[in-house]
Coordinates of C-alpha atoms and ligand atoms in Angstrom, one line a residue:
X642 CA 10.8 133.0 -14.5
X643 CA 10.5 129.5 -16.0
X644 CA 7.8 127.7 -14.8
X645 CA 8.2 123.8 -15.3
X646 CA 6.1 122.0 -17.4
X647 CA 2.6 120.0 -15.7
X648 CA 2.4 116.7 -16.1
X649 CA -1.0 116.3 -18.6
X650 CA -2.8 114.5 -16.7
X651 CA -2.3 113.4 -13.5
X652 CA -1.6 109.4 -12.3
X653 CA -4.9 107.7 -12.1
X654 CA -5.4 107.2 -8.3
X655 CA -5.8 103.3 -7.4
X656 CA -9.2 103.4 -7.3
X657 CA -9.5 101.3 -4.2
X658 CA -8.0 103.8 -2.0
X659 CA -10.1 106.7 -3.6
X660 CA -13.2 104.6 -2.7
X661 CA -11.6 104.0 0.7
X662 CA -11.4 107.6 0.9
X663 CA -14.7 108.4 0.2
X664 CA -16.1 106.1 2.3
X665 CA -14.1 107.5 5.2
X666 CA -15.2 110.9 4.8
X667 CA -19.0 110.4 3.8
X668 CA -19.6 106.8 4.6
X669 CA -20.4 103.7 2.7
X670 CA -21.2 104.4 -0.8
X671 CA -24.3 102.5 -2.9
X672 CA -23.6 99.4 -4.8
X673 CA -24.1 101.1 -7.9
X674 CA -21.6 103.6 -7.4
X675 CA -19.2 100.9 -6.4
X676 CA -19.6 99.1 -9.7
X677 CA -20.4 101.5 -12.1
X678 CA -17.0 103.1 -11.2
X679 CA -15.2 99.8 -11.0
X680 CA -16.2 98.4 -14.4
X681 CA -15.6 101.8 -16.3
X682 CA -12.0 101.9 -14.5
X683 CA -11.9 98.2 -15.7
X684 CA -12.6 98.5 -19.0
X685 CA -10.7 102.1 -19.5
X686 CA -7.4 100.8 -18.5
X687 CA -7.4 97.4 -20.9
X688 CA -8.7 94.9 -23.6
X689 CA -9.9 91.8 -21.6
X690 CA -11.2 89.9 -24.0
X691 CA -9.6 86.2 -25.0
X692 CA -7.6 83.6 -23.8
X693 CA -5.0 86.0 -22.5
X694 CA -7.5 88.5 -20.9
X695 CA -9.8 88.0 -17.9
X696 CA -12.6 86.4 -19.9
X697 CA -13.6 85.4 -23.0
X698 CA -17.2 86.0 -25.4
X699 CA -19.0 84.4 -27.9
X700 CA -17.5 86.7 -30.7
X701 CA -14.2 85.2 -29.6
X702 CA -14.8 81.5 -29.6
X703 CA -16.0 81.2 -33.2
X704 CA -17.0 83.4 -36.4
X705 CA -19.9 81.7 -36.6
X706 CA -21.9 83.4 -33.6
X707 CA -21.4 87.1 -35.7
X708 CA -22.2 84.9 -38.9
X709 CA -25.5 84.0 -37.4
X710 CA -26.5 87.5 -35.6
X711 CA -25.4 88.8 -39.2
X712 CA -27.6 86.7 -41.2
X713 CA -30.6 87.0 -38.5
X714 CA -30.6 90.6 -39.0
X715 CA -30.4 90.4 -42.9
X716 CA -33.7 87.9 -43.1
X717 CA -35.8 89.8 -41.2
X718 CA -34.3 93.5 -42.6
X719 CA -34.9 91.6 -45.9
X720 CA -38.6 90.4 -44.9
X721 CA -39.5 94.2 -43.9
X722 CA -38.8 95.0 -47.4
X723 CA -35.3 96.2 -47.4
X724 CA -36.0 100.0 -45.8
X725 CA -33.8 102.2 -46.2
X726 CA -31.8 104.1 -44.6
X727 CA -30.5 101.5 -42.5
X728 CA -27.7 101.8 -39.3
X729 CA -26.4 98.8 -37.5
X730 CA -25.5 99.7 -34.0
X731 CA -24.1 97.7 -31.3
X732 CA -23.7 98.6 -28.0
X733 CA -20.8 97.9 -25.9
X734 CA -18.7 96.0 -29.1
X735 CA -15.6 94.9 -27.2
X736 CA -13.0 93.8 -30.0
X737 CA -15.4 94.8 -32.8
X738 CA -15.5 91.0 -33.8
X739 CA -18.9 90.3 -33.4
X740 CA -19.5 93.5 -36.1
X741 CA -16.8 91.9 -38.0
X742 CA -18.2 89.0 -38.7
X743 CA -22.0 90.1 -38.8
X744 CA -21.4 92.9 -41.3
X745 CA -19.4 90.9 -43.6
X746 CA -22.7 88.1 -43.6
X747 CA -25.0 91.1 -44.2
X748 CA -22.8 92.7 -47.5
X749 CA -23.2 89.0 -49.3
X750 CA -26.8 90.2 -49.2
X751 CA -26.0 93.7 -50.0
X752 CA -26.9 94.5 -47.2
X753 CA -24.7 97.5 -45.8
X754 CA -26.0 99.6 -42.8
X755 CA -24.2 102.5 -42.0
X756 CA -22.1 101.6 -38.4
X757 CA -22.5 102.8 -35.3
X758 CA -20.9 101.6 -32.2
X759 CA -21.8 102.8 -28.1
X760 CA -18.2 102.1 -26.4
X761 CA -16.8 104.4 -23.2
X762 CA -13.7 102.2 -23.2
X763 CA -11.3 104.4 -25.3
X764 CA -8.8 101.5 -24.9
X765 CA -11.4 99.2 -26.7
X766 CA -12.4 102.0 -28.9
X767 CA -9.0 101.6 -31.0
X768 CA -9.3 97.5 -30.8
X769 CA -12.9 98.1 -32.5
X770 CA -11.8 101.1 -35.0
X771 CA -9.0 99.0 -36.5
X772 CA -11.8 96.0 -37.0
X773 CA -14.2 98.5 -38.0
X774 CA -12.7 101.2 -39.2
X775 CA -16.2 103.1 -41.0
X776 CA -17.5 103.0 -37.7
X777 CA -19.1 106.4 -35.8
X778 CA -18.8 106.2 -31.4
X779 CA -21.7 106.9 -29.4
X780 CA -21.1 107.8 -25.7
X781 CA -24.8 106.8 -26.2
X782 CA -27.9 105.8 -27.8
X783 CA -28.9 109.3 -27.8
X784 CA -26.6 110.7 -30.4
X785 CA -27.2 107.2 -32.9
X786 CA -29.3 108.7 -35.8
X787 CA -33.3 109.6 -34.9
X788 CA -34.0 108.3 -38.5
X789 CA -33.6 105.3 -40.4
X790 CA -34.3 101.7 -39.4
X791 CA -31.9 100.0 -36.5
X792 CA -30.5 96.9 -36.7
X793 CA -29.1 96.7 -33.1
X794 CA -27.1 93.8 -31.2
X795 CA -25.5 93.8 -27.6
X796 CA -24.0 91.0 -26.5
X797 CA -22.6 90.6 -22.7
X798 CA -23.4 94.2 -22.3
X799 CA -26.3 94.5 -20.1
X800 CA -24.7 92.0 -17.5
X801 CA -21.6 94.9 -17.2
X802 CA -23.8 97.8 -16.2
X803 CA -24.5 98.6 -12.5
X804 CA -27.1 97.5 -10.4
X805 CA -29.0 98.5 -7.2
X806 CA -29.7 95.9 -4.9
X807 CA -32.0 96.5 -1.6
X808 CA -31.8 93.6 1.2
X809 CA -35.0 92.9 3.8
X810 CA -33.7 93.7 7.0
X811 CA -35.8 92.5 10.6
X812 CA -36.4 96.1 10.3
X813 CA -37.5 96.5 6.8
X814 CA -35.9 97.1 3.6
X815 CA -32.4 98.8 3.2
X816 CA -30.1 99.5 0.2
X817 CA -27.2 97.5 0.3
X818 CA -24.1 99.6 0.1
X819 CA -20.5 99.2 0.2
X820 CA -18.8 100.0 3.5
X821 CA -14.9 99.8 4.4
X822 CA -13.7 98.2 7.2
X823 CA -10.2 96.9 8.6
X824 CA -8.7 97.5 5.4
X825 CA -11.6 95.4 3.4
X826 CA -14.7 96.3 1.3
X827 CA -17.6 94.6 2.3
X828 CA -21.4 95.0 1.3
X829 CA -23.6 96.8 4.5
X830 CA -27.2 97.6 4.6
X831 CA -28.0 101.5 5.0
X832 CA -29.9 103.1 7.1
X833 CA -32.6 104.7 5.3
X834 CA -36.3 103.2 5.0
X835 CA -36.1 101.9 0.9
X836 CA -39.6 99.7 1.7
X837 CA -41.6 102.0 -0.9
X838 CA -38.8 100.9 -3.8
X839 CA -39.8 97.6 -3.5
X840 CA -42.8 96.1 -5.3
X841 CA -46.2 95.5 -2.9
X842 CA -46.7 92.2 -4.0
X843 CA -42.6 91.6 -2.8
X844 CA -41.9 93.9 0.5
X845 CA -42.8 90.9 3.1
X846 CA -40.3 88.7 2.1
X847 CA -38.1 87.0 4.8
X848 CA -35.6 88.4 6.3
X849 CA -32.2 88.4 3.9
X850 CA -34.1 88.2 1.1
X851 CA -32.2 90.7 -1.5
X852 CA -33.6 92.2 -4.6
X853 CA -31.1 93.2 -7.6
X854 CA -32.5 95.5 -9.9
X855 CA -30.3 97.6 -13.2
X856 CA -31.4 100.9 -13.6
X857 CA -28.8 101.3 -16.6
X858 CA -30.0 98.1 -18.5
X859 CA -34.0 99.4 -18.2
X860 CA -33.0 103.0 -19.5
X861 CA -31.1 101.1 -22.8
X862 CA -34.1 98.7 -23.0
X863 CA -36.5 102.1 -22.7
X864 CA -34.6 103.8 -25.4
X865 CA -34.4 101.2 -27.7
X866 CA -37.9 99.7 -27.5
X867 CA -39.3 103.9 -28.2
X868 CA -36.6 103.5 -31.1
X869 CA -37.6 100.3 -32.6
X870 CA -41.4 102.2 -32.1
X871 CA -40.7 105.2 -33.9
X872 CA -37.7 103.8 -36.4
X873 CA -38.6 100.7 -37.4
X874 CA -36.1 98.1 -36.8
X875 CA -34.9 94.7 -35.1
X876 CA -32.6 94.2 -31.8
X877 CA -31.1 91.0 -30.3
X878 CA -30.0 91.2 -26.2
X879 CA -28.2 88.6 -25.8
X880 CA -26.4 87.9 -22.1
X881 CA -26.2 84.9 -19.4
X882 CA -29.0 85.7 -17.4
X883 CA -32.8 84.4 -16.3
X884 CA -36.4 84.5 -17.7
X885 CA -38.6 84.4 -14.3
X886 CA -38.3 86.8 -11.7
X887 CA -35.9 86.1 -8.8
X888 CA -34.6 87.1 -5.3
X889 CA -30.9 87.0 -4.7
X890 CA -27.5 89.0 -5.4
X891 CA -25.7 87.9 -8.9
X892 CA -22.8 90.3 -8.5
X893 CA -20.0 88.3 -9.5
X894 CA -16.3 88.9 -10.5
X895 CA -13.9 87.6 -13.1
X896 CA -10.3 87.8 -13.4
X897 CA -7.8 85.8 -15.5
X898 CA -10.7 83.2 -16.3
X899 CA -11.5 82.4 -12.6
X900 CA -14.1 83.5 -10.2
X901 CA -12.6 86.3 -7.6
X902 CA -14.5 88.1 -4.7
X903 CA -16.1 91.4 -5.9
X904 CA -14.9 93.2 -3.3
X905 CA -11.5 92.4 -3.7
X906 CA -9.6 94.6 -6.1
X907 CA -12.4 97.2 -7.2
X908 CA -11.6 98.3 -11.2
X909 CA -9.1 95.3 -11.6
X910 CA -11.4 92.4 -12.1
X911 CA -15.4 92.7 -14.4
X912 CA -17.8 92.7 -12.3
X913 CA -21.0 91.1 -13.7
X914 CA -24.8 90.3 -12.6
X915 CA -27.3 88.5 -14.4
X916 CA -29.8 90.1 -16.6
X917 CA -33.3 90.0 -15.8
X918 CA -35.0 89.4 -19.3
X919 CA -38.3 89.4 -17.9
X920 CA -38.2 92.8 -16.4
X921 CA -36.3 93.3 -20.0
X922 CA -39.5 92.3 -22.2
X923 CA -41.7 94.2 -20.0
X924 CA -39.9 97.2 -20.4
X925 CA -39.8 96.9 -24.2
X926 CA -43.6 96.1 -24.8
X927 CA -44.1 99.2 -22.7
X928 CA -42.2 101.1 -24.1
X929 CA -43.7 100.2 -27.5
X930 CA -41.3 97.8 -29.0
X931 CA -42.9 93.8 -30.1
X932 CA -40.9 91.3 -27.9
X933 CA -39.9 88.5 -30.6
X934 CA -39.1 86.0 -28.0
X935 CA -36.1 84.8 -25.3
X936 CA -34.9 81.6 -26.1
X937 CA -31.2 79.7 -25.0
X938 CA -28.6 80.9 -26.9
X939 CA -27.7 76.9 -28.1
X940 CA -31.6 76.5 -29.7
X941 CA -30.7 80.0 -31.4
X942 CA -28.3 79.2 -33.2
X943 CA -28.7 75.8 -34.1
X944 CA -32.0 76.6 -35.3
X945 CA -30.0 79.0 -37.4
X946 CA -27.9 75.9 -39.0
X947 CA -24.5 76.5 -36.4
X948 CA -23.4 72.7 -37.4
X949 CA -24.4 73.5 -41.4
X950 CA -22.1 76.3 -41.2
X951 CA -19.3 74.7 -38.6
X952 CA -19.4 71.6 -41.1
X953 CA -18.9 74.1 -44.1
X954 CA -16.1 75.7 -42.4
X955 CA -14.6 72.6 -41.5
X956 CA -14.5 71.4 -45.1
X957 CA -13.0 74.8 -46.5
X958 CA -10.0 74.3 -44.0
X959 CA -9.5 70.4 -42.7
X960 CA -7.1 70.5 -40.4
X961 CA -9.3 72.9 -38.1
X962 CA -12.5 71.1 -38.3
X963 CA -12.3 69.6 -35.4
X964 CA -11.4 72.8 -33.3
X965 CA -14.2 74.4 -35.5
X966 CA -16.8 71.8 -34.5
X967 CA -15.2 71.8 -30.5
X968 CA -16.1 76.4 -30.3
X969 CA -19.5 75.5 -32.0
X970 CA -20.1 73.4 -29.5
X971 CA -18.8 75.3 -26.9
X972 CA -21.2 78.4 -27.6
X973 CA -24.4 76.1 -28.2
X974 CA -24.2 73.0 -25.7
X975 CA -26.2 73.0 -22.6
X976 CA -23.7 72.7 -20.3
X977 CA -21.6 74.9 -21.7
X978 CA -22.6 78.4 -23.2
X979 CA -25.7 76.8 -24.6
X980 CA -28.6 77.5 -22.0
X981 CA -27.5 79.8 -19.2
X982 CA -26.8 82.6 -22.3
X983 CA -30.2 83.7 -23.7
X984 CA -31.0 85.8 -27.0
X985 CA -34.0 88.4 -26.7
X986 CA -35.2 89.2 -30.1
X987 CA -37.1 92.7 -30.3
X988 CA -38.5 94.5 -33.4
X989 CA -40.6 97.9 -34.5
X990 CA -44.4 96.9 -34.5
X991 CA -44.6 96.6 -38.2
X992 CA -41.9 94.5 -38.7
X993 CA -42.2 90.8 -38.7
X994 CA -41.3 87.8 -36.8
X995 CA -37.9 86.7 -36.0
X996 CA -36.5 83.5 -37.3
X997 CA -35.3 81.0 -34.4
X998 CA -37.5 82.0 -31.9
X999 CA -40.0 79.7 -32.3
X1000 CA -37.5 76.4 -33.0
X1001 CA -36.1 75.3 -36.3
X1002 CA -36.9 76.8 -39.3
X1003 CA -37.8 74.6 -42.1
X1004 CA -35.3 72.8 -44.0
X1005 CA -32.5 73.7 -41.0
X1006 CA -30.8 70.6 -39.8
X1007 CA -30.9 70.0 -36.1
X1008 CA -28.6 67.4 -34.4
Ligands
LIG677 N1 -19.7 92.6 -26.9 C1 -18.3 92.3 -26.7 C2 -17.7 92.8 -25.4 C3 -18.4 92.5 -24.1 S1 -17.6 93.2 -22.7 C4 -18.1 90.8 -26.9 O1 -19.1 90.1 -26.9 O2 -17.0 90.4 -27.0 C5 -18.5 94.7 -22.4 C6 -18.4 95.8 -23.4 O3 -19.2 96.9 -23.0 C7 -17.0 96.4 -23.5 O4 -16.8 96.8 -24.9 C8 -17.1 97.6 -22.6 O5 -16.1 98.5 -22.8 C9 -18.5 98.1 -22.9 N2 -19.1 98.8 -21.8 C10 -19.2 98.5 -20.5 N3 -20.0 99.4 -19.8 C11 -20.3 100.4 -20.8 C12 -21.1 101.6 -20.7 N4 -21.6 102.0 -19.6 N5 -21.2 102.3 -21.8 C13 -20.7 101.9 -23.0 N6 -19.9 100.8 -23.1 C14 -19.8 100.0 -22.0

C-alpha cells in the first residue's frame, strides 16, 4: 500500500475565524490573548517595515538615528573603562538596520560586542541575518549570555507586546475582553470581579474609566534592570509613549501607513499601545538597575550633534543633503517624531551617567 505524502505543515488558518471559533465555543477571549496572537501572526507572515510596508521606524528614515544609539553606547562603554567581555543585544531588531548602523559607529572605536538579537519573527530573522550576519537569536532574554557587560537597545518594541486592560464598570472593575458578534470583533467587559488588580489609590474612578497595563514590557524591563544589576551594562528603551501615569485605552492599529480599527482584520494590521515609561523606570530602579533619565527623542539626539552629523553627511554626498537634512528632521522635530517618541536610558549601578540626558553636552551645536 502507498500511502500519499502529508502536506508539512498544514495551511495557517485565517486567524480571524480561529478567534471566531474560540470565542464561540468558550466565549470572549482577553485582550491580551487577542493581541499577543495578532501581532505574532503579524509579524510571522511579513517584513512591514518602510515605505512599502505598513509602517515605517526610525532606523529606516535615516542612518543617523543607529549612528547616535551607536556612539551613545560607545561613550558611556568607554567611560566604564572599556569591560570586557561585552555583548550588544537588541530586542525585537526588525530589518537589523538600527544594529547596522550602531555597530559599525562602535568598531571606529574598537568597539566590537559580540551580537545578540531577541526576534520571534523568522520572516524578519532572515532580513536581520543578511544585515547582521555574526548575529546569535534569542527567543529571549533568558538565553543572552549571564556574563559580560550588555549594551542593550529596543526600539518600537515594547509598544508591540500585549496588554491587559481592565474598564470600571457601575458595578466595579472588569477585564476588557474581546467578544464576537454579528460577524464583528468588538471589545466587552467580563464578568468576573478584577477590583483587587487595580491599584487602591485608583479603583473609585468614574465609570468608563479604563486602565492599560503590559505585563510583557514589565517582565523585559524586570530582566533587564536584574541584568544591568548583576552584569554591568547600559540600555536605551526607546518607543512613542508617556512619562505620567494615565487612564485610557492606546490600542491602536496600522496598516499601509494609515490608522485602521483594531478589531478589524486580527494578524493583518500592528497593533500598538503606548508605553508607560513611568511604570517602566519604576520597574527598573526596583529591580536594581540606575534609571539614567526619559527625555524626547528630538532633545536626544540633537544633544548628540543629529545636524553635525546630517550636515557632514550632506557634504560627503550633495545632491542628498537636502533629503538628509528633511529624515533628520523628521525623527527629531516636535511635531513630527521629535517629542511623542521618548528614549529611556538605563545602566548597572556602577556605571556612569548617560550623555544627553541632561541637555546638550558641551561643545554640541544645538539649532
Ligand atoms: N526595532 C525595529 C523593528 C520594530 S517592529 C525598528 O525600529 O525598525 C517590532 C519588532 O519586534 C519586530 O522585529 C518584531 O518581529 C519584533 N517582535 C514583536 N513582538 C515580539 C516578541 N514577543 N518577541 C520577540 N520579538 C518580537
Amino acid at each position: 500500500m502507498v500511502f500519499g505524502k502529508r502536506k508539512a505543515m498544514e495551511e495557517p488558518a485565517n486567524l480571524a475565524q480561529s478567534f471566531a471559533r474560540l470565542i464561540h465555543n468558550h466565549g470572549p477571549i482577553s485582550l491580551l490573548h487577542y493581541m499577543g496572537e495578532a501581532n505574532a501572526r503579524y509579524y510571522a507572515s511579513r517584513d512591514p517595515l518602510g515605505a512599502a510596508g505598513d509602517f515605517i521606524t526610525a532606523p529606516e528614515i535615516s542612518q543617523i538615528f543607529g549612528e547616535l544609539i551607536g556612539l551613545w553606547l560607545t561613550d558611556i562603554w568607554i567611560r566604564a573603562g572599556r569591560p570586557e567581555p561585552v555583548h550588544y543585544v537588541e530586542l525585537g531588531p526588525g530589518r537589523g538596520t538600527l544594529a547596522k548602523d550602531a555597530l559599525r559607529t562602535m568598531k571606529r572605536f574598537d568597539l566590537e560586542p559580540r551580537v545578540h538579537f531577541v526576534e520571534s519573527s523568522t520572516t524578519l530573522k532572515d532580513v536581520q541575518l543578511a544585515a547582521v550576519p555574526q548575529a546569535f537569536f534569542h527567543d529571549d532574554l533568558s538565553t543572552v549570555p549571564t556574563t559580560g557587560a550588555l549594551l542593550l537597545v529596543a526600539n518600537e518594541f515594547l509598544d508591540a507586546l500585549p496588554v491587559r486592560q481592565l474598564v470600571r464598570m457601575e458595578t466595579g472593575w472588569r477585564e476588557r475582553l474581546v467578544g464576537y458578534y454579528e460577524e464583528r470583533f468588538l471589545p466587552v467587559a467580563g464578568h468576573q470581579p478584577m477590583d483587587a488588580a487595580v491599584p487602591e489609590a485608583r479603583r473609585e474612578a468614574p465609570v468608563g474609566t479604563i486602565i492599560e497595563t503590559c505585563p510583557g514590557a514589565a517582565a523585559v524591563m524586570q530582566e533587564t534592570a536584574r541584568r544591568l544589576a548583576e552584569q554591568g551594562g547600559a540600555a536605551l528603551f526607546i518607543d512613542y509613549g508617556f512619562t505620567e501615569v494615565r487612564d485610557g485605552s492606546s490600542l491602536q492599529a496600522v496598516k499601509a501607513h494609515e490608522k485602521v480599527d483594531p478589531f478589524e482584520r486580527p494578524g493583518e494590521a500592528d497593533l500598538t499601545c503606548l508605553v508607560d515609561f513611568a511604570t517602566m523606570k519604576a520597574i527598573a530602579e526596583d529591580c536594581g538597575a540606575r534609571w539614567l533619565g526619559t527625555v524626547g527623542q528630538g532633545a536626544w539626539l540633537k544633544a548628540l550633534g543629529a545636524d553635525a552629523r546630517a550636515r557632514a553627511l550632506g557634504q560627503l554626498a550633495p545632491q542628498h543633503a537636502t533629503a538628509i537634512w528633511v529624515a533628520k528632521e523628521r525623527l527629531c522635530a516636535a511635531d513630527q517624531m521629535g517629542t511623542l517618541f521618548k528614549v529611556m536610558g538605563l545602566a548597572g549601578p556602577d556605571w556612569p551617567d548617560g550623555e544627553a540626558f541632561n541637555g546638550p553636552a558641551p561643545g554640541v551645536e544645538v539649532e
